[in-house]
Coordinates of C-alpha atoms and ligand atoms in Angstrom, one line a residue:
M119 CA 0.0 0.0 0.0
K120 CA 1.2 3.5 -0.8
S121 CA 2.3 5.5 2.2
T122 CA 0.2 8.4 3.2
L123 CA 3.1 10.1 5.0
L124 CA 5.1 11.3 1.9
S125 CA 5.5 10.3 -1.7
R126 CA 8.7 8.4 -2.3
R127 CA 8.1 8.9 -6.0
D128 CA 8.1 12.6 -5.5
L129 CA 11.2 12.5 -3.3
D130 CA 13.1 10.5 -5.9
F131 CA 12.1 12.9 -8.6
L132 CA 13.2 15.9 -6.6
L133 CA 16.4 14.4 -5.3
Y134 CA 17.6 12.5 -8.4
E135 CA 15.8 13.8 -11.5
W136 CA 15.9 17.4 -10.5
L137 CA 18.6 18.1 -7.9
R138 CA 20.9 15.3 -9.0
V139 CA 22.0 14.7 -5.4
D140 CA 23.9 11.6 -6.5
E141 CA 26.4 14.0 -8.1
L142 CA 27.2 15.3 -4.6
T143 CA 29.3 12.2 -4.2
K144 CA 31.8 13.9 -6.4
L145 CA 32.5 16.3 -3.5
E146 CA 35.2 15.0 -1.2
R147 CA 32.9 15.3 1.8
F148 CA 30.4 12.9 0.4
A149 CA 32.8 10.7 -1.6
D150 CA 32.1 7.6 0.6
H151 CA 28.5 7.7 -0.4
S152 CA 26.5 6.5 -3.4
R153 CA 22.9 6.5 -4.6
E154 CA 22.6 3.1 -2.8
T155 CA 23.5 4.6 0.6
F156 CA 21.1 7.5 0.0
D157 CA 18.3 5.1 -0.9
G158 CA 19.1 2.9 2.0
V159 CA 18.7 5.8 4.5
L160 CA 15.4 6.9 2.8
D161 CA 14.0 3.3 2.9
L162 CA 15.0 2.9 6.5
S163 CA 13.5 6.3 7.5
E164 CA 10.2 5.4 5.8
Q165 CA 10.1 2.1 7.6
L166 CA 11.0 3.4 11.1
A167 CA 8.7 6.4 10.7
S168 CA 5.8 4.1 9.8
R169 CA 6.6 1.5 12.5
Y170 CA 7.6 3.6 15.5
F171 CA 6.5 7.2 15.0
A172 CA 3.1 7.2 13.1
P173 CA 1.3 4.7 15.4
H174 CA 1.5 6.9 18.5
N175 CA 0.9 10.2 16.8
K176 CA -2.8 10.5 17.9
K177 CA -2.1 8.8 21.2
S178 CA 0.5 11.4 22.2
D179 CA -1.8 14.2 21.2
A180 CA -4.5 12.8 23.4
N181 CA -2.1 12.0 26.3
E182 CA 0.1 15.0 26.6
P183 CA 3.1 14.9 29.0
S184 CA 2.1 15.5 32.6
F185 CA 4.0 16.9 35.6
D186 CA 3.3 15.7 39.2
G187 CA 5.5 18.4 40.7
D188 CA 8.5 16.2 40.7
K189 CA 8.8 14.2 37.4
V190 CA 7.3 14.5 34.0
T191 CA 5.7 11.5 32.4
V192 CA 5.6 11.0 28.7
I193 CA 3.9 8.0 27.1
E194 CA 6.3 5.0 26.6
D195 CA 5.9 4.9 22.8
V196 CA 7.9 8.1 22.6
K197 CA 11.0 6.5 24.2
E198 CA 10.6 3.4 22.0
A199 CA 10.6 5.7 18.9
L200 CA 13.6 7.8 20.0
D201 CA 15.6 4.6 20.8
A202 CA 14.8 3.1 17.4
F203 CA 16.0 6.3 15.7
A204 CA 19.2 6.3 17.8
H205 CA 19.9 2.6 17.3
A206 CA 19.7 3.1 13.6
D207 CA 22.5 5.7 14.0
L208 CA 20.4 8.4 12.4
I209 CA 21.1 11.1 15.0
G210 CA 24.4 11.8 13.4
M211 CA 23.4 11.2 9.8
G212 CA 24.6 14.6 8.6
M213 CA 27.4 15.0 11.0
D214 CA 31.2 14.6 10.4
Q215 CA 32.5 11.1 10.4
D216 CA 35.3 11.9 12.8
L217 CA 32.6 12.7 15.4
G218 CA 30.9 9.4 14.6
G219 CA 28.4 10.7 12.1
A220 CA 27.5 9.3 8.7
Q221 CA 28.4 12.6 6.9
L222 CA 25.4 12.3 4.6
P223 CA 24.5 15.4 2.5
A224 CA 22.0 17.7 4.2
T225 CA 19.7 17.2 1.2
V226 CA 19.4 13.5 1.9
A227 CA 19.3 13.9 5.7
Q228 CA 16.5 16.4 5.4
A229 CA 14.5 14.2 3.1
A230 CA 15.0 11.3 5.5
F231 CA 14.0 13.4 8.4
A232 CA 10.8 14.5 6.6
W233 CA 9.4 11.0 7.0
F234 CA 9.6 11.3 10.8
S235 CA 8.1 14.7 10.9
A236 CA 5.2 13.6 8.7
A237 CA 4.6 10.6 10.9
N238 CA 4.8 12.4 14.3
I239 CA 6.1 15.9 14.5
S240 CA 6.1 16.0 18.3
T241 CA 8.3 12.9 18.9
T242 CA 10.5 14.1 16.1
G243 CA 10.8 17.4 17.8
Y244 CA 13.0 15.9 20.5
L245 CA 15.3 14.7 17.7
M246 CA 15.3 17.9 15.7
L247 CA 16.4 19.9 18.7
T248 CA 19.0 17.3 19.7
I249 CA 20.5 17.3 16.2
A250 CA 20.5 21.1 15.9
N251 CA 22.1 21.3 19.3
A252 CA 24.8 18.7 18.4
N253 CA 25.6 20.5 15.1
L254 CA 26.1 23.8 17.0
L255 CA 28.4 22.1 19.6
A256 CA 30.3 20.4 16.8
K257 CA 31.1 23.8 15.3
F258 CA 31.8 25.9 18.4
A259 CA 32.3 23.7 21.5
N260 CA 35.7 22.7 22.9
P261 CA 36.9 19.1 22.8
D262 CA 36.0 18.5 26.5
Q263 CA 32.5 19.8 25.9
I264 CA 32.2 17.6 22.8
D265 CA 33.1 14.5 24.8
A266 CA 30.9 15.3 27.7
F267 CA 27.8 16.5 25.8
L268 CA 27.9 16.0 22.1
R269 CA 28.9 12.3 21.9
P270 CA 26.3 11.1 24.3
M271 CA 23.7 13.0 22.3
L272 CA 24.8 11.2 19.1
A273 CA 24.6 7.9 21.0
G274 CA 21.0 8.7 22.0
R275 CA 21.9 8.8 25.7
F276 CA 21.2 12.6 26.0
T277 CA 18.8 14.9 24.2
G278 CA 19.3 18.6 23.6
T279 CA 17.2 21.8 23.7
M280 CA 17.6 25.4 22.7
A281 CA 16.7 27.9 25.4
L282 CA 16.4 31.4 24.0
S283 CA 13.0 32.8 24.8
E284 CA 11.9 34.3 28.1
T285 CA 8.5 35.5 29.2
Q286 CA 9.3 39.1 28.4
A287 CA 11.7 38.4 25.5
G288 CA 10.4 36.3 22.6
S289 CA 10.9 38.2 19.3
S290 CA 13.3 40.6 21.0
L291 CA 16.1 38.5 22.4
A292 CA 18.1 41.7 23.2
D293 CA 15.8 41.9 26.3
I294 CA 16.6 38.6 27.9
T295 CA 17.6 38.9 31.6
T296 CA 18.9 35.4 32.5
R297 CA 22.4 36.1 33.8
A298 CA 25.6 33.9 34.0
E299 CA 28.1 34.8 36.7
P300 CA 31.7 33.7 36.1
Q301 CA 33.3 31.4 38.7
D302 CA 36.9 30.9 39.7
D303 CA 37.1 27.5 38.0
G304 CA 36.1 28.9 34.6
S305 CA 32.5 27.7 34.8
Y306 CA 29.4 29.9 35.3
R307 CA 26.4 30.0 37.6
L308 CA 23.1 30.9 36.0
F309 CA 20.1 32.7 37.5
G310 CA 16.9 33.5 35.7
S311 CA 14.0 31.9 33.8
K312 CA 13.2 30.6 30.3
M313 CA 9.8 30.3 28.7
W314 CA 8.6 28.0 25.9
I315 CA 11.5 25.6 26.0
S316 CA 10.7 22.5 24.0
G317 CA 11.9 19.1 25.2
A318 CA 13.5 20.5 28.3
E319 CA 12.1 18.2 30.9
H320 CA 11.4 14.4 30.7
E321 CA 12.8 11.1 31.7
L322 CA 13.3 9.8 28.2
T323 CA 17.1 10.0 28.3
E324 CA 19.8 10.1 31.0
N325 CA 20.4 13.8 30.6
I326 CA 19.2 16.9 28.8
V327 CA 21.7 19.4 27.3
N328 CA 20.2 22.8 27.4
L329 CA 21.9 25.4 25.3
V330 CA 21.0 28.6 27.0
L331 CA 21.3 32.3 26.1
A332 CA 22.3 34.4 29.0
K333 CA 24.1 37.7 29.8
I334 CA 27.4 37.8 31.6
P335 CA 27.3 40.9 33.9
G336 CA 29.4 43.8 32.6
G337 CA 28.9 42.9 28.9
P338 CA 27.6 45.3 26.3
P339 CA 23.8 45.9 26.1
G340 CA 21.5 44.3 23.6
T341 CA 22.2 41.2 21.5
K342 CA 26.0 42.0 21.6
G343 CA 26.0 41.1 25.3
I344 CA 24.5 37.7 25.0
S345 CA 26.5 34.5 25.6
L346 CA 25.8 30.9 25.0
L347 CA 26.1 28.3 27.7
I348 CA 25.7 24.6 28.1
V349 CA 23.4 24.1 31.2
P350 CA 22.8 20.3 31.6
K351 CA 20.0 18.9 33.7
Y352 CA 22.6 16.7 35.4
L353 CA 26.3 17.5 35.7
V354 CA 28.6 15.1 33.9
N355 CA 31.4 13.4 35.8
A356 CA 35.0 13.2 34.5
D357 CA 34.4 9.6 33.4
G358 CA 31.4 10.7 31.3
S359 CA 28.8 9.3 33.8
V360 CA 25.8 11.4 34.8
G361 CA 26.4 13.1 38.2
E362 CA 24.8 15.6 40.5
R363 CA 21.5 17.3 39.7
N364 CA 21.9 20.8 38.4
D365 CA 19.7 23.6 39.5
V366 CA 17.6 23.6 36.3
V367 CA 14.1 23.3 37.6
L368 CA 10.8 22.8 35.8
A369 CA 8.4 25.5 36.9
G370 CA 5.6 24.1 34.8
L371 CA 4.5 22.7 31.5
N372 CA 2.7 24.8 28.8
H373 CA -0.5 23.2 27.4
K374 CA -0.6 23.7 23.7
M375 CA -3.0 23.7 20.8
G376 CA -0.9 21.2 18.9
Q377 CA 2.5 19.4 19.0
R378 CA 1.2 18.1 22.3
G379 CA 3.5 15.1 22.5
I380 CA 6.7 17.2 23.2
T381 CA 7.1 18.9 26.5
N382 CA 7.1 22.6 26.5
T383 CA 8.5 24.1 29.6
V384 CA 9.0 27.1 31.9
L385 CA 12.5 26.5 33.3
N386 CA 14.1 28.2 36.3
F387 CA 17.8 28.4 36.8
G388 CA 19.4 28.9 40.2
E389 CA 16.2 29.1 42.2
G390 CA 17.9 27.0 44.9
K391 CA 16.0 23.7 44.8
F392 CA 19.3 22.0 44.1
R393 CA 22.7 23.3 45.1
P394 CA 25.3 21.7 42.9
G395 CA 28.7 21.7 44.7
G396 CA 26.9 23.2 47.7
K397 CA 26.6 26.6 46.0
P398 CA 23.7 28.5 44.5
G399 CA 23.1 28.8 40.8
A400 CA 22.8 26.4 37.9
V401 CA 26.2 25.4 36.6
G402 CA 26.8 26.4 33.0
Y403 CA 29.8 26.1 30.7
L404 CA 30.5 28.8 28.2
V405 CA 30.5 27.8 24.5
G406 CA 33.2 29.7 22.6
E407 CA 33.8 33.3 23.6
P408 CA 31.7 35.5 25.9
H409 CA 29.1 37.8 24.2
R410 CA 29.2 35.9 21.0
G411 CA 26.2 33.7 21.8
I412 CA 23.8 35.2 19.3
T413 CA 26.3 34.6 16.4
Y414 CA 26.6 31.0 17.5
M415 CA 22.9 30.6 18.0
F416 CA 22.2 31.9 14.6
H417 CA 24.1 29.0 13.2
M418 CA 21.5 26.7 14.9
M419 CA 18.6 29.0 14.2
N420 CA 19.2 29.0 10.5
E421 CA 19.3 25.3 10.5
A422 CA 16.3 25.2 12.8
R423 CA 14.4 27.7 10.5
M424 CA 15.0 25.4 7.5
G425 CA 13.9 22.5 9.7
V426 CA 10.7 24.3 10.7
G427 CA 10.0 24.9 7.0
M428 CA 10.5 21.2 6.2
G429 CA 8.4 20.2 9.2
A430 CA 5.6 22.4 7.8
V431 CA 6.0 20.7 4.4
S432 CA 5.9 17.3 6.0
L433 CA 2.6 18.0 7.8
G434 CA 1.1 19.6 4.7
Y435 CA 2.2 16.6 2.7
T436 CA 0.7 13.9 4.8
G437 CA -2.5 15.9 5.1
Y438 CA -2.6 16.1 1.3
L439 CA -2.1 12.4 0.8
K440 CA -4.7 11.5 3.4
S441 CA -7.3 13.9 1.9
L442 CA -6.5 12.5 -1.5
Q443 CA -7.2 8.9 -0.3
Y444 CA -10.4 10.1 1.4
A445 CA -11.6 11.9 -1.7
R446 CA -11.1 8.7 -3.8
E447 CA -13.1 6.7 -1.3
R448 CA -16.0 9.0 -0.3
P449 CA -19.0 8.8 -2.6
Q450 CA -21.1 11.9 -2.5
G451 CA -23.4 13.7 -5.0
R452 CA -23.4 13.6 -8.7
P453 CA -21.9 15.6 -11.5
V454 CA -23.6 19.0 -12.2
T455 CA -24.8 17.6 -15.5
A456 CA -26.4 14.4 -14.0
K457 CA -29.2 15.3 -11.6
D458 CA -31.0 12.0 -11.7
P459 CA -30.9 10.7 -8.1
S460 CA -31.2 7.1 -9.3
T461 CA -27.7 7.2 -10.8
P462 CA -24.9 6.2 -8.5
Q463 CA -23.1 8.8 -6.5
I464 CA -19.5 9.6 -7.6
P465 CA -16.4 9.8 -5.4
I466 CA -15.9 13.4 -4.3
I467 CA -12.6 13.5 -6.2
E468 CA -14.7 13.8 -9.3
H469 CA -16.1 17.2 -8.2
P470 CA -14.0 20.0 -9.7
D471 CA -14.0 21.9 -6.5
V472 CA -12.5 19.0 -4.6
K473 CA -10.0 18.6 -7.4
R474 CA -9.2 22.3 -6.9
M475 CA -8.6 21.8 -3.2
L476 CA -6.4 18.8 -3.9
L477 CA -4.5 20.6 -6.7
A478 CA -3.9 23.5 -4.4
Q479 CA -2.5 21.2 -1.7
K480 CA -0.3 19.4 -4.3
A481 CA 1.0 22.7 -5.5
Y482 CA 1.8 23.9 -2.0
V483 CA 3.3 20.8 -0.6
E484 CA 5.4 19.8 -3.6
G485 CA 6.4 23.4 -4.1
G486 CA 7.4 23.6 -0.4
L487 CA 9.3 20.3 -0.6
A488 CA 11.2 21.6 -3.6
L489 CA 12.1 24.8 -1.8
A490 CA 13.3 22.9 1.4
L491 CA 15.4 20.5 -0.6
Y492 CA 16.8 23.2 -2.8
C493 CA 18.0 25.1 0.3
A494 CA 19.5 21.9 1.8
K495 CA 21.5 21.4 -1.4
L496 CA 22.8 24.9 -1.1
V497 CA 24.1 23.9 2.3
D498 CA 25.8 20.9 0.8
L499 CA 27.4 22.8 -2.0
G500 CA 28.7 25.3 0.6
D501 CA 29.5 27.9 -1.9
S502 CA 26.2 29.7 -2.2
D503 CA 25.9 31.7 1.1
D504 CA 24.3 34.7 -0.6
L505 CA 21.5 32.7 -2.1
L506 CA 21.0 30.5 1.0
D507 CA 20.8 33.7 3.2
I508 CA 18.0 35.3 1.2
L509 CA 16.1 32.0 0.8
T510 CA 16.2 31.1 4.5
P511 CA 13.3 33.4 5.7
V512 CA 11.3 32.2 2.7
A513 CA 12.1 28.5 3.4
K514 CA 10.9 29.0 6.9
S515 CA 7.8 31.1 6.3
W516 CA 6.4 30.0 3.0
P517 CA 5.7 26.4 4.0
S518 CA 4.5 27.6 7.4
Q519 CA 1.8 29.6 5.7
W520 CA 0.9 27.6 2.6
C521 CA 1.4 24.0 3.9
L522 CA -0.8 25.1 6.8
E523 CA -3.3 26.2 4.3
A524 CA -2.9 22.8 2.7
N525 CA -3.9 21.3 6.1
N526 CA -6.9 23.6 6.2
L527 CA -7.9 22.3 2.7
A528 CA -7.4 18.7 3.8
I529 CA -10.0 19.3 6.5
Q530 CA -12.3 20.8 4.0
V531 CA -12.0 17.9 1.6
H532 CA -13.0 15.6 4.5
G533 CA -16.2 17.7 5.1
G534 CA -17.6 17.2 8.6
Y535 CA -15.4 14.2 9.2
G536 CA -12.4 16.4 8.9
Y537 CA -13.6 18.4 11.9
T538 CA -13.7 15.3 14.1
R539 CA -10.8 13.6 15.9
E540 CA -11.6 10.3 14.2
Y541 CA -9.5 11.5 11.3
D542 CA -5.9 12.8 11.3
V543 CA -6.2 16.0 9.5
E544 CA -7.5 18.2 12.3
Q545 CA -4.4 17.3 14.3
H546 CA -2.1 18.0 11.4
Y547 CA -3.6 21.5 11.2
R548 CA -3.2 22.1 14.9
D549 CA 0.4 20.7 14.8
N550 CA 1.3 22.9 11.8
R551 CA -0.2 26.0 13.3
L552 CA 2.9 26.4 15.5
N553 CA 5.2 26.9 12.5
P554 CA 4.5 30.5 11.6
I555 CA 5.0 31.3 15.3
H556 CA 8.2 29.7 16.6
E557 CA 11.8 30.2 15.3
G558 CA 11.0 33.8 14.5
T559 CA 7.4 34.7 13.8
H560 CA 6.1 35.4 10.3
G561 CA 6.5 39.1 11.0
I562 CA 10.1 38.7 12.1
Q563 CA 11.0 36.6 9.0
S564 CA 9.6 39.4 6.9
L565 CA 11.7 42.0 8.6
D566 CA 14.7 39.8 8.1
L567 CA 14.0 39.5 4.4
L568 CA 13.2 43.0 3.6
G569 CA 15.2 44.8 6.2
R570 CA 18.3 42.8 5.9
K571 CA 18.7 40.1 3.3
V572 CA 17.4 42.0 0.3
T573 CA 20.0 44.8 0.7
Q574 CA 22.8 43.0 2.5
R575 CA 26.4 43.0 1.1
G576 CA 25.4 45.7 -1.5
G577 CA 22.4 43.6 -2.7
A578 CA 24.6 40.5 -3.3
S579 CA 22.0 38.0 -2.1
M580 CA 19.2 39.5 -4.3
A581 CA 21.7 39.4 -7.2
A582 CA 22.4 35.7 -6.5
L583 CA 18.7 34.9 -6.6
A584 CA 18.2 37.0 -9.7
N585 CA 21.0 35.0 -11.3
A586 CA 19.4 31.7 -10.4
V587 CA 15.9 32.7 -11.5
E588 CA 17.2 34.1 -14.8
K589 CA 19.1 30.9 -15.5
T590 CA 15.9 28.9 -15.2
I591 CA 14.1 31.4 -17.4
T592 CA 16.8 31.1 -20.1
S593 CA 16.7 27.3 -20.2
A594 CA 12.8 27.3 -20.2
R595 CA 12.9 29.7 -23.1
A596 CA 15.3 27.4 -24.9
T597 CA 13.0 24.4 -24.3
G598 CA 10.1 26.2 -26.0
G599 CA 6.5 25.2 -25.7
E600 CA 4.7 25.4 -22.4
P601 CA 8.0 25.9 -20.3
S602 CA 8.7 28.9 -22.4
E603 CA 5.2 30.4 -21.7
L604 CA 5.6 29.8 -18.0
A605 CA 9.1 31.4 -18.2
A606 CA 7.5 34.6 -19.7
Q607 CA 5.1 34.8 -16.8
L608 CA 7.8 34.2 -14.3
E609 CA 10.0 36.8 -15.8
S610 CA 7.4 39.4 -15.8
A611 CA 6.6 38.7 -12.1
W612 CA 10.3 38.7 -11.2
Q613 CA 11.0 41.9 -13.0
R614 CA 8.1 43.6 -11.2
L615 CA 9.4 42.3 -7.9
V616 CA 12.8 43.8 -8.6
G617 CA 11.3 47.1 -9.8
V618 CA 9.0 47.3 -6.8
T619 CA 11.8 46.5 -4.4
T620 CA 13.8 49.4 -5.9
A621 CA 10.8 51.7 -5.7
M622 CA 10.2 50.8 -2.0
F623 CA 13.7 51.7 -1.0
G624 CA 13.8 54.7 -3.4
S625 CA 10.6 56.1 -1.8
G626 CA 12.7 57.3 1.2
D627 CA 9.8 56.2 3.4
I628 CA 11.5 53.1 4.9
E629 CA 9.1 53.0 7.8
A630 CA 6.1 52.6 5.5
A631 CA 8.0 50.1 3.3
M632 CA 8.8 48.0 6.4
A633 CA 5.2 48.3 7.6
N634 CA 4.3 46.2 4.5
S635 CA 7.1 43.6 5.0
V636 CA 4.8 40.6 5.5
I637 CA 3.0 41.4 2.1
Y638 CA 6.5 41.6 0.6
L639 CA 7.5 38.2 2.1
E640 CA 4.3 36.6 0.8
T641 CA 4.8 38.0 -2.7
F642 CA 8.5 37.1 -2.7
G643 CA 7.7 33.6 -1.5
H644 CA 5.1 33.0 -4.2
I645 CA 7.5 34.2 -6.9
V646 CA 10.3 32.0 -5.6
V647 CA 8.0 28.9 -5.5
A648 CA 6.8 29.7 -9.0
W649 CA 10.5 29.6 -10.1
L650 CA 10.9 26.2 -8.4
W651 CA 7.8 24.9 -10.1
L652 CA 9.3 26.0 -13.4
E653 CA 12.4 24.1 -12.4
Q654 CA 10.3 21.0 -11.8
V655 CA 8.5 21.4 -15.2
L656 CA 12.0 21.4 -16.8
A657 CA 13.0 18.3 -14.9
A658 CA 9.8 16.6 -16.1
H659 CA 10.1 17.8 -19.7
G660 CA 10.1 15.0 -22.2
H661 CA 8.8 12.4 -19.8
A662 CA 5.4 10.9 -20.2
G663 CA 3.2 9.2 -17.7
D664 CA 0.8 10.1 -14.8
F665 CA 3.5 11.3 -12.4
Y666 CA 4.9 13.8 -14.9
D667 CA 1.5 14.9 -16.1
G668 CA 0.6 15.5 -12.5
K669 CA 3.7 17.7 -12.1
R670 CA 2.8 19.7 -15.2
Q671 CA -0.8 20.2 -14.1
A672 CA 0.2 21.3 -10.6
A673 CA 2.7 23.8 -12.1
R674 CA -0.1 25.1 -14.4
Y675 CA -2.3 25.5 -11.3
F676 CA 0.4 27.4 -9.5
F677 CA 1.0 29.7 -12.4
R678 CA -2.7 30.3 -13.1
Y679 CA -4.2 30.4 -9.7
E680 CA -1.4 31.4 -7.3
L681 CA 1.2 33.5 -9.1
P682 CA -1.3 36.1 -10.3
K683 CA -2.1 36.8 -6.6
T684 CA 1.2 38.7 -6.5
A685 CA 0.0 41.4 -8.9
P686 CA -2.3 43.3 -6.5
Q687 CA 0.2 42.8 -3.7
L688 CA 3.0 44.3 -5.8
D689 CA 0.7 47.3 -6.6
L690 CA 0.2 47.8 -2.9
L691 CA 3.9 47.5 -2.1
K692 CA 4.8 49.9 -4.9
S693 CA 2.5 52.5 -3.4
V694 CA 4.4 52.3 -0.1
D695 CA 1.0 52.5 1.6
R696 CA 0.8 54.0 5.1
T697 CA -2.6 52.6 6.1
T698 CA -1.3 50.2 8.8
L699 CA 1.4 52.6 9.9
E700 CA -1.0 55.5 10.4
M701 CA -3.7 53.4 12.2
R702 CA -4.0 54.6 15.7
D703 CA -4.5 52.5 18.8
E704 CA -7.5 54.6 19.9
W705 CA -9.2 54.0 16.5
F706 CA -9.6 50.3 17.1
Ligands
FAD198 C1 5.0 25.5 21.2 C2 6.2 26.4 21.2 C3 7.5 25.9 21.3 C4 8.6 26.8 21.4 N1 9.8 26.3 21.6 C5 10.9 27.1 21.9 C6 12.1 26.6 22.2 O1 12.4 25.4 22.2 N2 13.1 27.4 22.6 C7 12.9 28.8 22.6 O2 13.8 29.5 22.9 N3 11.7 29.3 22.3 C8 10.7 28.5 21.9 N4 9.5 29.0 21.6 C9 9.3 30.5 21.7 C10 9.0 31.1 20.3 O3 10.2 31.2 19.6 C11 8.4 32.5 20.6 O4 7.1 32.2 21.0 C12 8.4 33.4 19.4 O5 9.7 33.8 19.1 C13 7.6 34.6 19.6 O6 7.8 35.2 20.8 P1 6.6 35.6 21.8 O7 5.8 34.4 22.0 O8 7.2 36.3 23.0 O9 5.8 36.6 21.0 P2 6.1 38.2 20.8 O10 7.5 38.4 20.5 O11 5.5 38.9 21.9 O12 5.2 38.5 19.5 C14 3.8 38.7 19.5 C15 3.4 39.2 18.1 O13 4.1 40.5 17.9 C16 4.8 40.5 16.7 N5 6.0 41.2 16.9 C17 6.9 41.2 17.9 N6 7.9 42.0 17.7 C18 7.7 42.6 16.5 C19 8.5 43.5 15.7 N7 9.6 44.0 16.1 N8 8.0 43.9 14.5 C20 6.8 43.4 14.1 N9 6.1 42.5 14.8 C21 6.5 42.1 16.0 C22 5.1 39.0 16.4 O14 5.3 38.8 15.1 C23 3.8 38.4 17.0 O15 2.8 38.4 16.0 C24 8.4 28.2 21.4 C25 7.1 28.7 21.3 C26 6.0 27.9 21.3 C27 4.6 28.4 21.2

């Protein structure tokens, strides 16, 4: 039976027929690999995700972690799934071989991971955070820290978290107040509190490695004064065994709309419940240099942002496949031209409006998957920072918006049944609703895109994107036929975007331009995804069969129904409209 998590056929198309990831093995870093090892990891991931992750997805939603004031209880299936993932050596799949990793391309690792996110985004969340944490330590931690914390994470003995947010400081990390006081032995003692920390308290592993942003007293104000520290739940002894309890204390669990299977915590540091070494404060170890924490964390955040985008795609994708299956099986109504009630009912997939909803989902999720994998390949190539930089806010936000919309449509395809808990799609929607919020909200991504990425390094990132888009347009023109027609449409949208961007900055009214940054992000994202749909059309060109016809039809849908939505948005942006800026609090 075909999986309703993801489409392996589509993954193979994107990875091999379009991105040609097998050619990455020509790079020294991936020389030990081959298409066989890539396929092996993808096969294994599909199997493990189906066997250990999917079956408890609803169960963990219905039985969220509970806290009795002492310990947190999580359903046992979660541990079984995490252990299966660790035993398969997948935690280090993208990590360097000298650290014990498999050194797979990020493109393959992301595709493999997508199976787990589609199956169970909450249980996978523990792994995503652990992997991102381990990658950061691999880059910036010292050898002792690597031995004490990173290696046990790769072995599945410890999990990791990222502890940035505080109650009063979410989008604005400059305002965090957790402080880290230096000690004579080179360690630090932390005092303060963190809010929203995912995966930070449980009994699933021996220890939890919290990566915490804190301020060392006397440092510069704002983000320049933020340092990064390892603050484990338990201290680690010299022989690597788990030792004394650190003063990292769970103040309570947050109860969420979705992603309920992963703990989300309020953590207190140094409140005095435990006194490691007989002294107050939670013991922390500085990563790298003082006051450089935001720079280090950005390393993890960029990866995490792309990971969030891929998570959104995975949830959108599984919702799409489930609604497709439902639409094929649900008989209801008759064609508009056949009103005779004695004729048999048709499956709802025969209704054009249901096909519209399925096509929209297909266009969003396959477009989002293309975007996520394209960005992962840029990471692997390692020579396209300008392009990766400008695509990162898009890779985070576009799937968070449109693959969430896909989940919305998946519910609609199910009719009333979609609104019940009997079916999966309502949970996918709730789970996916987090993605435009965490790892930098939609609004924050738009400020990053318009306020930073578009103009950075003298416009180098925008130029790199222009170059890539124009290359596709040129080859589509040379191909002729429908690709050439789509190329003309893309070129006109792209040229307008460039012109409007120039006009916005040229207006001199930067405040008004920035007030419309979310509209800009949406338009920009739709044009980027149209470009990637044209890329897919080119990869499918000359191939016959249902799969390729489906690609072409979804591309047509995107160019006819979605891309034109950018025209009125571009008009609005060009006018550097001040409506939202001039709205007053007292007028609401
Ligand atoms: C389930 C869940 C899991 C999370 N996991 C983690 C985690 O593991 N680790 C961690 O550190 N954090 C985590 N977070 C925190 C998350 O990153 C923050 O919630 C997010 O960054 C937004 O911060 P906030 O909630 O304080 O909202 P606020 O920053 O108060 O934002 C509220 C609204 O105001 C807007 N806004 C704020 N500032 C601006 C601005 N300058 N310009 C325009 N609009 C603005 C926002 O876009 C948003 O719409 C998690 C959150 C949730 C809900």
